[in-house]
Short mmCIF file of C-alpha atoms and ligand atoms in Angstrom, two decimals:
data_model
loop_
_atom_site.label_atom_id
_atom_site.label_comp_id
_atom_site.label_asym_id
_atom_site.label_seq_id
_atom_site.Cartn_x
_atom_site.Cartn_y
_atom_site.Cartn_z
CA UNK W 215 296.98 177.65 247.59
CA UNK W 216 298.29 174.03 247.17
CA UNK W 217 299.65 172.74 243.94
CA UNK W 218 297.66 170.49 241.71
CA UNK W 219 294.59 170.78 239.44
CA UNK W 220 291.61 172.57 241.16
CA UNK W 221 288.19 171.85 239.95
CA UNK W 222 287.74 174.41 237.18
CA UNK W 223 285.07 176.95 237.50
CA UNK W 224 284.53 178.44 234.18
CA UNK W 225 281.60 180.51 232.89
CA UNK W 226 280.70 180.44 229.21
CA UNK W 227 278.81 183.65 229.01
CA UNK W 228 278.40 186.93 231.00
CA UNK W 229 274.98 186.44 232.83
CA UNK W 230 274.79 190.03 234.04
CA UNK W 231 270.96 190.21 234.23
CA UNK W 232 270.97 187.06 236.34
CA UNK W 233 273.42 188.36 238.99
CA UNK W 234 271.85 191.83 238.98
CA UNK W 235 268.65 190.10 239.96
CA UNK W 236 270.40 188.35 242.71
CA UNK W 237 271.94 191.62 244.02
CA UNK W 238 268.66 193.25 244.10
CA UNK W 239 266.96 190.50 245.86
CA UNK W 240 269.46 190.33 248.65
CA UNK W 241 269.82 194.23 248.82
CA UNK W 242 266.21 194.53 250.18
CA UNK W 243 266.84 192.01 253.05
CA UNK W 244 270.11 193.58 253.89
CA UNK W 245 268.69 197.05 253.96
CA UNK W 246 266.05 195.90 256.32
CA UNK W 247 268.62 194.36 258.76
CA UNK W 248 270.69 197.73 258.49
CA UNK W 249 267.66 199.70 259.38
CA UNK W 250 266.92 197.84 262.51
CA UNK W 251 270.62 198.06 263.76
CA UNK W 252 270.55 201.76 263.02
CA UNK W 253 267.29 202.19 264.96
CA UNK W 254 268.43 200.07 267.81
CA UNK W 255 271.91 201.56 268.22
CA UNK W 256 271.81 205.25 267.35
CA UNK W 257 269.85 207.31 269.83
CA UNK W 258 270.60 210.72 268.32
CA UNK W 259 268.01 211.75 265.75
CA UNK W 260 270.39 213.94 263.65
CA UNK W 261 272.83 211.16 263.52
CA UNK W 262 270.20 208.74 262.35
CA UNK W 263 269.03 211.18 259.76
CA UNK W 264 272.44 211.91 258.37
CA UNK W 265 273.03 208.03 258.17
CA UNK W 266 269.63 207.82 256.37
CA UNK W 267 270.75 210.53 253.89
CA UNK W 268 274.00 208.80 252.98
CA UNK W 269 272.32 205.39 252.67
CA UNK W 270 269.69 206.79 250.33
CA UNK W 271 266.69 206.50 252.62
CA UNK W 272 266.22 210.26 253.09
CA UNK W 273 266.67 213.26 250.91
CA UNK W 274 268.84 216.23 251.83
CA UNK W 275 265.88 217.68 253.99
CA UNK W 276 265.80 214.39 255.82
CA UNK W 277 262.28 213.43 254.19
CA UNK W 278 261.85 209.83 253.05
CA UNK W 279 263.12 209.30 249.56
CA UNK W 280 261.04 206.08 248.74
CA UNK W 281 263.12 205.10 245.93
CA UNK W 282 263.68 201.62 244.55
CA UNK W 283 266.27 199.71 246.74
CA UNK W 284 269.64 200.16 245.34
CA UNK W 285 269.26 203.35 243.38
CA UNK W 286 270.71 205.63 245.74
CA UNK W 287 271.87 203.13 248.25
CA UNK W 288 274.62 201.34 246.12
CA UNK W 289 274.86 197.80 244.71
CA UNK W 290 275.35 195.94 248.00
CA UNK W 291 278.13 194.04 246.42
CA UNK W 292 279.82 192.97 249.69
CA UNK W 293 276.64 191.63 251.34
CA UNK W 294 275.89 189.67 248.24
CA UNK W 295 279.25 188.10 248.12
CA UNK W 296 278.94 187.15 251.88
CA UNK W 297 275.44 185.71 251.34
CA UNK W 298 276.36 183.80 248.11
CA UNK W 299 279.66 182.54 249.89
CA UNK W 300 277.56 181.37 252.78
CA UNK W 301 275.15 179.54 250.66
CA UNK W 302 277.76 178.11 248.45
CA UNK W 303 279.71 176.81 251.38
CA UNK W 304 276.66 175.41 253.18
CA UNK W 305 275.94 173.14 250.17
CA UNK W 306 279.62 172.27 249.85
CA UNK W 307 281.50 169.14 251.09
CA UNK W 308 282.29 170.89 254.44
CA UNK W 309 278.97 172.75 254.73
CA UNK W 310 275.99 172.71 257.12
CA UNK W 311 273.67 172.17 254.33
CA UNK W 312 270.55 173.15 256.37
CA UNK W 313 271.80 176.70 256.55
CA UNK W 314 271.77 177.30 252.77
CA UNK W 315 268.16 178.68 252.69
CA UNK W 316 268.14 180.27 256.08
CA UNK W 317 269.32 183.75 255.05
CA UNK W 318 268.28 185.39 258.37
CA UNK W 319 271.37 183.92 260.02
CA UNK W 320 273.93 185.58 257.80
CA UNK W 321 272.14 188.99 257.43
CA UNK W 322 273.91 190.62 260.53
CA UNK W 323 277.30 189.89 258.97
CA UNK W 324 276.10 191.09 255.52
CA UNK W 325 274.82 194.19 257.12
CA UNK W 326 278.10 194.85 259.09
CA UNK W 327 280.04 194.67 255.84
CA UNK W 328 277.73 197.18 254.18
CA UNK W 329 277.81 199.66 257.08
CA UNK W 330 281.56 199.48 257.29
CA UNK W 331 281.82 199.98 253.57
CA UNK W 332 279.63 203.06 253.81
CA UNK W 333 281.73 204.49 256.59
CA UNK W 334 284.76 204.23 254.15
CA UNK W 335 282.86 205.94 251.36
CA UNK W 336 281.89 208.88 253.57
CA UNK W 337 285.40 209.39 254.57
CA UNK W 338 286.83 208.63 251.01
CA UNK W 339 284.69 211.32 249.54
CA UNK W 340 286.14 213.92 252.09
CA UNK W 341 289.76 212.62 251.35
CA UNK W 342 289.16 212.66 247.52
CA UNK W 343 287.30 215.95 247.53
CA UNK W 344 284.38 214.34 245.62
CA UNK W 345 281.09 216.11 245.49
CA UNK W 346 278.88 213.42 243.95
CA UNK W 347 278.34 209.80 244.71
CA UNK W 348 275.46 207.40 243.71
CA UNK W 349 274.18 210.40 241.57
CA UNK W 350 273.73 212.53 244.81
CA UNK W 351 275.61 215.21 246.68
CA UNK W 352 278.12 213.56 249.02
CA UNK W 353 277.33 213.79 252.77
CA UNK W 354 280.13 216.25 253.48
CA UNK W 355 278.69 218.73 250.98
CA UNK W 356 275.31 218.72 252.91
CA UNK W 357 276.63 218.83 256.55
CA UNK W 358 280.34 219.79 256.34
CA UNK W 359 283.49 217.64 256.64
CA UNK W 360 283.55 217.66 260.44
CA UNK W 361 280.15 216.30 261.03
CA UNK W 362 280.45 213.79 258.01
CA UNK W 363 283.44 212.34 259.79
CA UNK W 364 281.50 211.77 262.84
CA UNK W 365 278.79 210.01 260.83
CA UNK W 366 281.47 207.84 259.25
CA UNK W 367 282.88 206.95 262.62
CA UNK W 368 279.35 206.06 263.90
CA UNK W 369 278.69 203.68 260.97
CA UNK W 370 282.05 202.03 261.69
CA UNK W 371 281.08 201.39 265.27
CA UNK W 372 277.58 200.15 264.49
CA UNK W 373 279.05 197.61 262.05
CA UNK W 374 280.82 196.06 265.03
CA UNK W 375 277.51 195.84 266.94
CA UNK W 376 275.96 193.88 264.00
CA UNK W 377 278.15 190.90 264.70
CA UNK W 378 276.80 190.64 268.32
CA UNK W 379 273.47 189.60 266.68
CA UNK W 380 275.14 186.50 265.37
CA UNK W 381 275.23 184.97 268.84
CA UNK W 382 271.43 185.12 268.86
CA UNK W 383 271.08 183.41 265.52
CA UNK W 384 272.66 180.08 266.31
CA UNK W 385 276.41 180.63 265.88
CA UNK W 386 278.96 179.64 268.46
CA UNK W 387 281.19 182.35 270.17
CA UNK W 388 284.36 181.08 268.57
CA UNK W 389 283.13 181.58 265.06
CA UNK W 390 281.77 185.03 265.88
CA UNK W 391 285.16 185.90 267.42
CA UNK W 392 287.03 184.75 264.36
CA UNK W 393 284.63 186.81 262.26
CA UNK W 394 285.14 189.95 264.34
CA UNK W 395 288.90 189.60 264.16
CA UNK W 396 288.62 189.19 260.30
CA UNK W 397 286.51 192.30 260.03
CA UNK W 398 288.81 194.24 262.29
CA UNK W 399 291.91 193.23 260.31
CA UNK W 400 290.10 194.17 257.00
CA UNK W 401 289.41 197.53 258.60
CA UNK W 402 293.06 198.22 259.52
CA UNK W 403 294.20 197.15 256.10
CA UNK W 404 291.64 199.41 254.49
CA UNK W 405 292.94 202.41 256.43
CA UNK W 406 296.50 201.58 255.38
CA UNK W 407 295.39 201.08 251.67
CA UNK W 408 293.70 204.48 251.86
CA UNK W 409 296.78 206.03 253.27
CA UNK W 410 298.89 204.61 250.43
CA UNK W 411 296.32 205.66 247.74
CA UNK W 412 296.67 209.26 248.95
CA UNK W 413 300.42 209.10 249.33
CA UNK W 414 300.72 207.84 245.71
CA UNK W 415 299.22 211.10 244.45
CA UNK W 416 302.72 212.70 245.18
CA UNK W 417 304.88 209.77 244.27
CA UNK W 418 306.53 209.30 241.00
CA UNK W 419 307.52 205.60 240.94
CA UNK W 420 304.28 203.83 241.47
CA UNK W 421 304.24 200.53 239.47
CA UNK W 422 301.58 197.90 239.01
CA UNK W 423 303.02 195.79 241.92
CA UNK W 424 302.60 198.38 244.56
CA UNK W 425 299.36 199.52 243.09
CA UNK W 426 297.92 195.90 243.53
CA UNK W 427 299.27 195.90 247.17
CA UNK W 428 297.53 199.16 247.88
CA UNK W 429 294.28 197.89 246.36
CA UNK W 430 294.53 194.68 248.31
CA UNK W 431 294.29 196.99 251.36
CA UNK W 432 291.83 199.70 250.36
CA UNK W 433 289.20 197.48 248.61
CA UNK W 434 290.02 193.75 248.19
CA UNK W 435 290.58 193.02 251.84
CA UNK W 436 287.01 193.72 252.71
CA UNK W 437 285.79 191.58 249.77
CA UNK W 438 288.15 188.78 250.93
CA UNK W 439 286.46 189.15 254.42
CA UNK W 440 283.04 188.91 252.99
CA UNK W 441 283.52 185.76 251.05
CA UNK W 442 285.81 184.10 253.82
CA UNK W 443 283.33 185.29 256.59
CA UNK W 444 280.31 184.21 254.79
CA UNK W 445 281.76 180.65 254.11
CA UNK W 446 283.02 180.43 257.81
CA UNK W 447 279.54 180.88 259.05
CA UNK W 448 278.21 177.90 256.98
CA UNK W 449 281.21 175.58 257.37
CA UNK W 450 281.76 172.83 259.80
CA UNK W 451 285.39 173.46 260.69
CA UNK W 452 285.95 169.95 262.10
CA UNK W 453 285.57 168.37 258.61
CA UNK W 454 288.74 167.47 256.75
CA UNK W 455 289.70 170.10 254.25
CA UNK W 456 287.55 172.79 255.70
CA UNK W 457 290.45 175.19 256.57
CA UNK W 458 291.68 175.01 252.95
CA UNK W 459 288.22 175.67 251.52
CA UNK W 460 287.84 178.76 253.75
CA UNK W 461 291.24 180.19 252.58
CA UNK W 462 290.18 179.58 249.03
CA UNK W 463 286.86 181.42 249.55
CA UNK W 464 289.07 184.25 250.94
CA UNK W 465 291.40 184.18 247.85
CA UNK W 466 288.35 184.32 245.63
CA UNK W 467 287.02 187.43 247.40
CA UNK W 468 290.51 188.93 247.16
CA UNK W 469 290.90 188.47 243.49
CA UNK W 470 287.29 189.47 242.86
CA UNK W 471 288.07 192.64 244.73
CA UNK W 472 291.18 193.38 242.70
CA UNK W 473 289.21 193.01 239.42
CA UNK W 474 286.49 195.17 240.86
CA UNK W 475 288.70 198.05 241.78
CA UNK W 476 290.56 197.99 238.48
CA UNK W 477 287.33 198.09 236.73
CA UNK W 478 286.42 201.00 239.07
CA UNK W 479 289.59 202.75 237.86
CA UNK W 480 288.65 202.25 234.08
CA UNK W 481 285.05 203.50 234.86
CA UNK W 482 286.41 206.49 236.69
CA UNK W 483 287.93 207.69 233.53
CA UNK W 484 285.86 206.15 230.79
CA UNK W 485 282.52 205.45 232.47
CA UNK W 486 279.36 207.42 231.99
CA UNK W 487 278.34 209.57 234.97
CA UNK W 488 274.71 208.54 234.76
CA UNK W 489 275.74 204.88 235.10
CA UNK W 490 278.36 205.18 237.78
CA UNK W 491 276.82 208.05 239.83
CA UNK W 492 280.37 209.48 240.23
CA UNK W 493 282.00 212.35 238.43
CA UNK W 494 283.89 211.23 235.32
CA UNK W 495 287.61 212.20 235.25
CA UNK W 496 287.89 213.16 238.89
CA UNK W 497 290.78 210.61 239.32
CA UNK W 498 292.62 212.35 236.45
CA UNK W 499 292.07 215.82 237.96
CA UNK W 500 293.14 214.71 241.31
CA UNK W 501 296.36 213.01 239.74
CA UNK W 502 295.45 209.66 241.15
CA UNK W 503 297.80 206.81 240.20
CA UNK W 504 294.94 204.71 238.92
CA UNK W 505 295.94 201.53 236.93
CA UNK W 506 295.40 203.10 233.39
CA UNK W 507 297.71 205.95 234.40
CA UNK W 508 300.49 203.64 235.77
CA UNK W 509 300.27 201.45 232.57
CA UNK W 510 300.43 204.67 230.36
CA UNK W 511 303.49 205.83 232.21
CA UNK W 512 305.02 202.44 231.25
CA UNK W 513 303.65 202.24 227.64
CA UNK W 514 303.65 205.64 226.40
CA UNK W 515 306.15 207.04 223.75
CA UNK W 516 309.13 208.97 225.20
CA UNK W 517 307.45 212.26 224.34
CA UNK W 518 304.17 211.29 225.91
CA UNK W 519 305.86 209.86 229.02
CA UNK W 520 307.62 213.32 229.55
CA UNK W 521 304.31 215.10 229.13
CA UNK W 522 302.32 212.75 231.39
CA UNK W 523 304.99 212.74 234.15
CA UNK W 524 305.25 216.48 234.00
CA UNK W 525 301.43 216.81 234.40
CA UNK W 526 301.43 214.30 237.24
CA UNK W 527 304.18 216.10 239.16
CA UNK W 528 302.24 219.30 239.36
CA UNK W 529 300.50 220.35 242.64
CA UNK W 530 296.75 220.93 242.86
CA UNK W 531 294.10 219.87 240.53
CA UNK W 532 294.61 219.39 236.64
CA UNK W 533 292.61 221.91 234.53
CA UNK W 534 290.12 220.82 231.85
CA UNK W 535 292.69 221.16 229.00
CA UNK W 536 295.35 219.26 231.06
CA UNK W 537 292.76 216.45 231.61
CA UNK W 538 292.12 216.42 227.93
CA UNK W 539 295.87 216.04 227.33
CA UNK W 540 296.06 213.17 229.71
CA UNK W 541 293.05 211.50 228.06
CA UNK W 542 294.75 211.66 224.61
CA UNK W 543 297.93 210.09 225.93
CA UNK W 544 295.86 207.35 227.63
CA UNK W 545 294.09 206.79 224.22
CA UNK W 546 297.50 206.71 222.23
CA UNK W 547 298.83 203.83 224.27
CA UNK W 548 295.63 201.76 224.82
CA UNK W 549 295.83 202.22 228.57
CA UNK W 550 292.15 201.17 228.93
CA UNK W 551 292.67 197.76 227.28
CA UNK W 552 295.86 197.18 229.40
CA UNK W 553 294.01 197.86 232.65
CA UNK W 554 290.99 195.87 231.65
CA UNK W 555 293.22 192.81 230.74
CA UNK W 556 294.64 193.14 234.30
CA UNK W 557 290.98 192.95 235.55
CA UNK W 558 290.36 189.86 233.38
CA UNK W 559 293.58 188.22 234.85
CA UNK W 560 292.24 188.78 238.34
CA UNK W 561 288.86 187.43 237.56
CA UNK W 562 290.59 184.27 236.16
CA UNK W 563 292.47 183.91 239.35
CA UNK W 564 289.31 184.37 241.26
CA UNK W 565 287.65 181.56 239.30
CA UNK W 566 290.52 179.41 239.86
CA UNK W 567 290.28 179.95 243.78
CA UNK W 568 286.61 179.32 243.57
CA UNK W 569 287.46 175.76 242.14
CA UNK W 570 289.37 175.18 245.30
CA UNK W 571 286.74 176.58 247.48
CA UNK W 572 284.24 174.24 246.08
CA UNK W 573 286.24 171.21 247.04
CA UNK W 574 286.97 168.29 244.72
CA UNK W 575 283.90 166.92 243.02
CA UNK W 576 281.73 169.84 243.55
CA UNK W 577 280.20 171.13 240.37
CA UNK W 578 278.30 174.30 239.22
CA UNK W 579 275.36 172.08 238.38
CA UNK W 580 274.78 170.71 241.94
CA UNK W 581 275.62 174.06 243.62
CA UNK W 582 273.83 177.00 242.10
CA UNK W 583 275.49 179.53 244.43
CA UNK W 584 278.90 178.57 243.06
CA UNK W 585 277.59 179.54 239.76
CA UNK W 586 276.25 182.84 241.07
CA UNK W 587 279.70 183.59 242.59
CA UNK W 588 281.32 182.91 239.24
CA UNK W 589 278.82 185.31 237.63
CA UNK W 590 279.56 187.78 240.27
CA UNK W 591 283.22 187.67 239.29
CA UNK W 592 282.08 188.36 235.63
CA UNK W 593 279.89 191.13 236.79
CA UNK W 594 282.35 193.05 238.72
CA UNK W 595 284.92 192.84 235.85
CA UNK W 596 282.53 193.98 233.13
CA UNK W 597 280.09 196.17 234.95
CA UNK W 598 279.28 199.77 233.64
CA UNK W 599 277.86 200.92 237.06
C1 IPE U 730 282.90 202.06 245.67
O1 IPE U 730 282.38 200.81 246.04
C2 IPE U 730 284.15 202.10 246.28
C3 IPE U 730 285.23 201.29 245.76
C4 IPE U 730 285.73 200.28 246.54
C5 IPE U 730 285.59 201.30 244.39
P1 IPE U 730 280.98 200.26 245.28
O2 IPE U 730 280.93 200.47 243.70
O3 IPE U 730 280.72 198.96 245.79
O4 IPE U 730 280.00 201.29 245.77
P2 IPE U 730 278.40 201.27 245.94
O5 IPE U 730 278.14 200.81 247.35
O6 IPE U 730 277.87 200.36 244.99
O7 IPE U 730 277.86 202.61 245.74
C1 IPE U 731 287.72 203.06 246.99
O1 IPE U 731 288.24 204.45 246.88
C2 IPE U 731 288.13 202.51 248.31
C3 IPE U 731 287.31 202.95 249.44
C4 IPE U 731 286.33 203.73 249.46
C5 IPE U 731 287.83 202.53 250.71
P1 IPE U 731 288.20 205.20 245.48
O2 IPE U 731 288.41 206.50 245.81
O3 IPE U 731 289.15 204.47 244.57
O4 IPE U 731 286.70 204.92 244.93
P2 IPE U 731 285.51 205.86 244.43
O5 IPE U 731 285.87 205.89 242.88
O6 IPE U 731 285.67 207.11 245.05
O7 IPE U 731 284.35 205.17 244.76
MG1 MG U 732 287.01 208.21 245.91
MG1 MG U 733 289.82 207.22 247.33
#
């Protein structure tokens, strides 16, 4: 980003209730868009039902779940990031202001992000051998890994179909093509990030730098795409400064994504299963090089370091007593606080990029969606679920 003073975006308090309301409100609209695209594009009944199971619409016998939106279907963070960036950019200095309240136009993109995200979750649970997600058995435990891979592939392909709908909602072909390219790029980076994440399980020298590069691929790239893409749809690219603003929206999403994944690493060890919906400690048992472990390997006493590196060079899953030993070492060198402070740093960087995205003279007072985006950065950094 260019040198000089950005317009500062600073939040004074963590307005978690507020942003959670925003997430819930958008989630319902995004789910409705997702449901129609699944209905339109997937002719096979079993495939539709398996998708419905994973998305929290159906139970394991493929009967309707009728739960409150979001309970078994995830937080819908990526759609919210896209919608808020779209609305914030519409009201910004390069924006098409009339779009700010017309959510129907951005919903296909929001749904595409969520469908693509869910494909990655289905495959990730196979790769990580995790049996629980969103408080329910993972899809592969219901239908086997081979069929779950097919369901994931199907969701990935449907997400591309979603973008075709943008042409019918008033966007020109050039913008849709740029968005498709951005989404495809994020998907390639994501696969590479996942490859590196798995490879790190068997590598000894994983430092914070390569960890952040890996997370930029596996998680933050899609959040960058969400923020950039949402803003792109609402921006008049011919206005001076528009390109710089779009880059800054992307940077905002990237740093928010890094904060989000670091917080996920912290919750993976110290979070409560009833909040996260995921098994606590599975990252440790799998010997994942999550950020608290990487920091502990740097900050532990010599003796603890030897113990930790010996445990992390073993093959297979760690036992319960080995997990307890890792937890003691993490506690002894304040690894949670070290990782959390890195999440806070990424949040700061996100807020600074948001200042640039807003353009000079834009304030939180006149653009409520910028305030919501700043709150979203707080939420991902401090969340418990
Ligand atoms: C989980 O993402 C996977 C990561 C990138 C850490 P979310 O925490 O956004 O998952 P859901 O959709 O809300 O369940
Ligand atoms: C998150 O993977 C990234 C993707 C799903 C692509 P993780 O393995 O770190 O996340 P959880 O903890 O299973 O959700
Ligand atoms: Mg996983
Ligand atoms: Mg994983």
